[in-house]
């Protein structure tokens, strides 16, 4: 049974997942710090290019299975039109109430 996004305990992570699932580029950018960075399966990626291809233009969606006690780690069933569905892990660094970095990869 997925965890409702509204039940995610870290507000910045909740805003990130809400924006991803709504395909809302403006809210997504607002959830990030200006210099936010990311990695996918251990490789640094350009956040704008990656999110455009992996989230926005491919209908990305996260169903949350678990969150860590600190609210900064998630295990999610992630799906998009390019890759289908896979079990993924997400780890967030929050700075001043926004996501400054996220790392994702297969779980």
CSV table of C-alpha atoms in Angstrom, one decimal:
chain,number,residue,atom,x,y,z
A,1,UNK,CA,0.0,0.0,0.0
A,2,UNK,CA,1.6,3.3,-1.1
A,3,UNK,CA,2.2,6.1,1.4
A,4,UNK,CA,0.1,9.1,0.6
A,5,UNK,CA,2.3,12.0,-0.5
A,6,UNK,CA,0.5,14.2,2.1
A,7,UNK,CA,1.9,11.9,4.8
A,8,UNK,CA,5.6,12.5,3.9
A,9,UNK,CA,7.1,14.2,7.0
A,10,UNK,CA,9.7,16.4,5.3
A,11,UNK,CA,8.0,19.4,3.7
A,12,UNK,CA,10.6,20.0,1.0
A,13,UNK,CA,10.4,16.3,0.0
A,14,UNK,CA,6.6,16.4,0.0
A,15,UNK,CA,6.7,19.5,-2.3
A,16,UNK,CA,9.2,17.7,-4.6
A,17,UNK,CA,7.1,14.6,-4.9
A,18,UNK,CA,3.8,16.6,-5.3
A,19,UNK,CA,5.4,18.6,-8.2
A,20,UNK,CA,6.7,15.4,-9.9
A,21,UNK,CA,3.4,13.7,-9.7
A,22,UNK,CA,1.5,16.8,-10.9
A,23,UNK,CA,4.1,17.3,-13.8
A,24,UNK,CA,4.3,20.9,-12.6
A,25,UNK,CA,7.6,22.3,-13.7
A,26,UNK,CA,7.1,25.6,-11.9
A,27,UNK,CA,6.3,24.0,-8.6
A,28,UNK,CA,9.2,21.6,-9.1
A,29,UNK,CA,11.7,24.4,-9.7
A,30,UNK,CA,10.2,26.2,-6.6
A,31,UNK,CA,10.9,23.1,-4.5
A,32,UNK,CA,14.7,23.3,-5.4
A,33,UNK,CA,17.4,25.6,-4.3
A,34,UNK,CA,18.8,27.8,-7.1
A,35,UNK,CA,22.0,25.6,-7.4
A,36,UNK,CA,20.4,22.2,-6.8
A,37,UNK,CA,22.3,19.2,-8.0
A,38,UNK,CA,21.5,15.5,-8.6
A,39,UNK,CA,22.8,12.1,-9.4
A,40,UNK,CA,21.2,9.0,-11.0
A,41,UNK,CA,22.7,5.6,-10.2
A,42,UNK,CA,25.8,7.3,-8.9
A,43,UNK,CA,26.4,9.5,-12.0
A,44,UNK,CA,26.1,13.3,-11.8
A,45,UNK,CA,23.5,14.6,-14.1
A,46,UNK,CA,22.3,18.0,-15.4
A,47,UNK,CA,19.2,18.5,-13.3
A,48,UNK,CA,17.3,20.4,-16.0
A,49,UNK,CA,18.0,17.8,-18.8
A,50,UNK,CA,17.4,14.8,-16.5
A,51,UNK,CA,14.1,16.1,-15.1
A,52,UNK,CA,12.8,17.1,-18.5
A,53,UNK,CA,13.5,13.6,-20.0
A,54,UNK,CA,12.9,11.4,-17.0
A,55,UNK,CA,9.9,13.3,-15.4
A,56,UNK,CA,8.2,16.0,-17.4
A,57,UNK,CA,8.2,14.8,-21.0
A,58,UNK,CA,7.8,11.1,-20.1
A,59,UNK,CA,5.0,11.4,-17.5
A,60,UNK,CA,7.1,10.4,-14.5
A,61,UNK,CA,5.2,9.4,-11.3
A,62,UNK,CA,6.3,8.3,-7.8
A,63,UNK,CA,4.3,5.9,-5.6
A,64,UNK,CA,6.0,6.0,-2.2
A,65,UNK,CA,6.6,2.6,-0.5
A,66,UNK,CA,8.7,3.8,2.5
A,67,UNK,CA,10.3,6.8,3.9
A,68,UNK,CA,13.3,7.0,6.3
A,69,UNK,CA,12.8,8.2,9.9
A,70,UNK,CA,14.4,11.5,9.0
A,71,UNK,CA,12.0,11.9,6.0
A,72,UNK,CA,15.0,12.5,3.7
A,73,UNK,CA,15.0,9.0,2.1
A,74,UNK,CA,12.3,7.3,0.1
A,75,UNK,CA,11.8,4.0,-1.7
A,76,UNK,CA,9.3,4.5,-4.5
A,77,UNK,CA,7.8,2.7,-7.4
A,78,UNK,CA,8.8,5.1,-10.2
A,79,UNK,CA,7.3,4.9,-13.6
A,80,UNK,CA,7.5,6.9,-16.8
A,81,UNK,CA,6.7,6.3,-20.5
A,82,UNK,CA,10.3,5.7,-21.4
A,83,UNK,CA,11.4,3.0,-18.9
A,84,UNK,CA,8.1,1.6,-17.4
A,85,UNK,CA,8.1,1.0,-13.7
A,86,UNK,CA,11.0,0.3,-11.4
A,87,UNK,CA,11.7,0.3,-7.7
A,88,UNK,CA,13.9,3.3,-6.9
A,89,UNK,CA,15.5,4.9,-3.9
A,90,UNK,CA,15.7,8.6,-3.4
A,91,UNK,CA,17.9,10.6,-0.9
A,92,UNK,CA,17.4,14.3,-0.4
A,93,UNK,CA,19.5,17.1,1.1
A,94,UNK,CA,17.4,20.0,2.3
A,95,UNK,CA,18.8,23.5,2.6
A,96,UNK,CA,16.7,26.4,3.9
A,97,UNK,CA,13.5,24.4,3.3
A,98,UNK,CA,14.2,23.4,-0.3
A,99,UNK,CA,15.8,20.4,-1.9
A,100,UNK,CA,19.5,21.3,-2.6
A,101,UNK,CA,20.4,17.8,-3.9
A,102,UNK,CA,18.7,14.6,-4.7
A,103,UNK,CA,20.2,11.2,-5.5
A,104,UNK,CA,18.2,8.5,-7.1
A,105,UNK,CA,18.8,5.0,-8.5
A,106,UNK,CA,17.4,1.5,-8.6
A,107,UNK,CA,16.6,0.1,-5.2
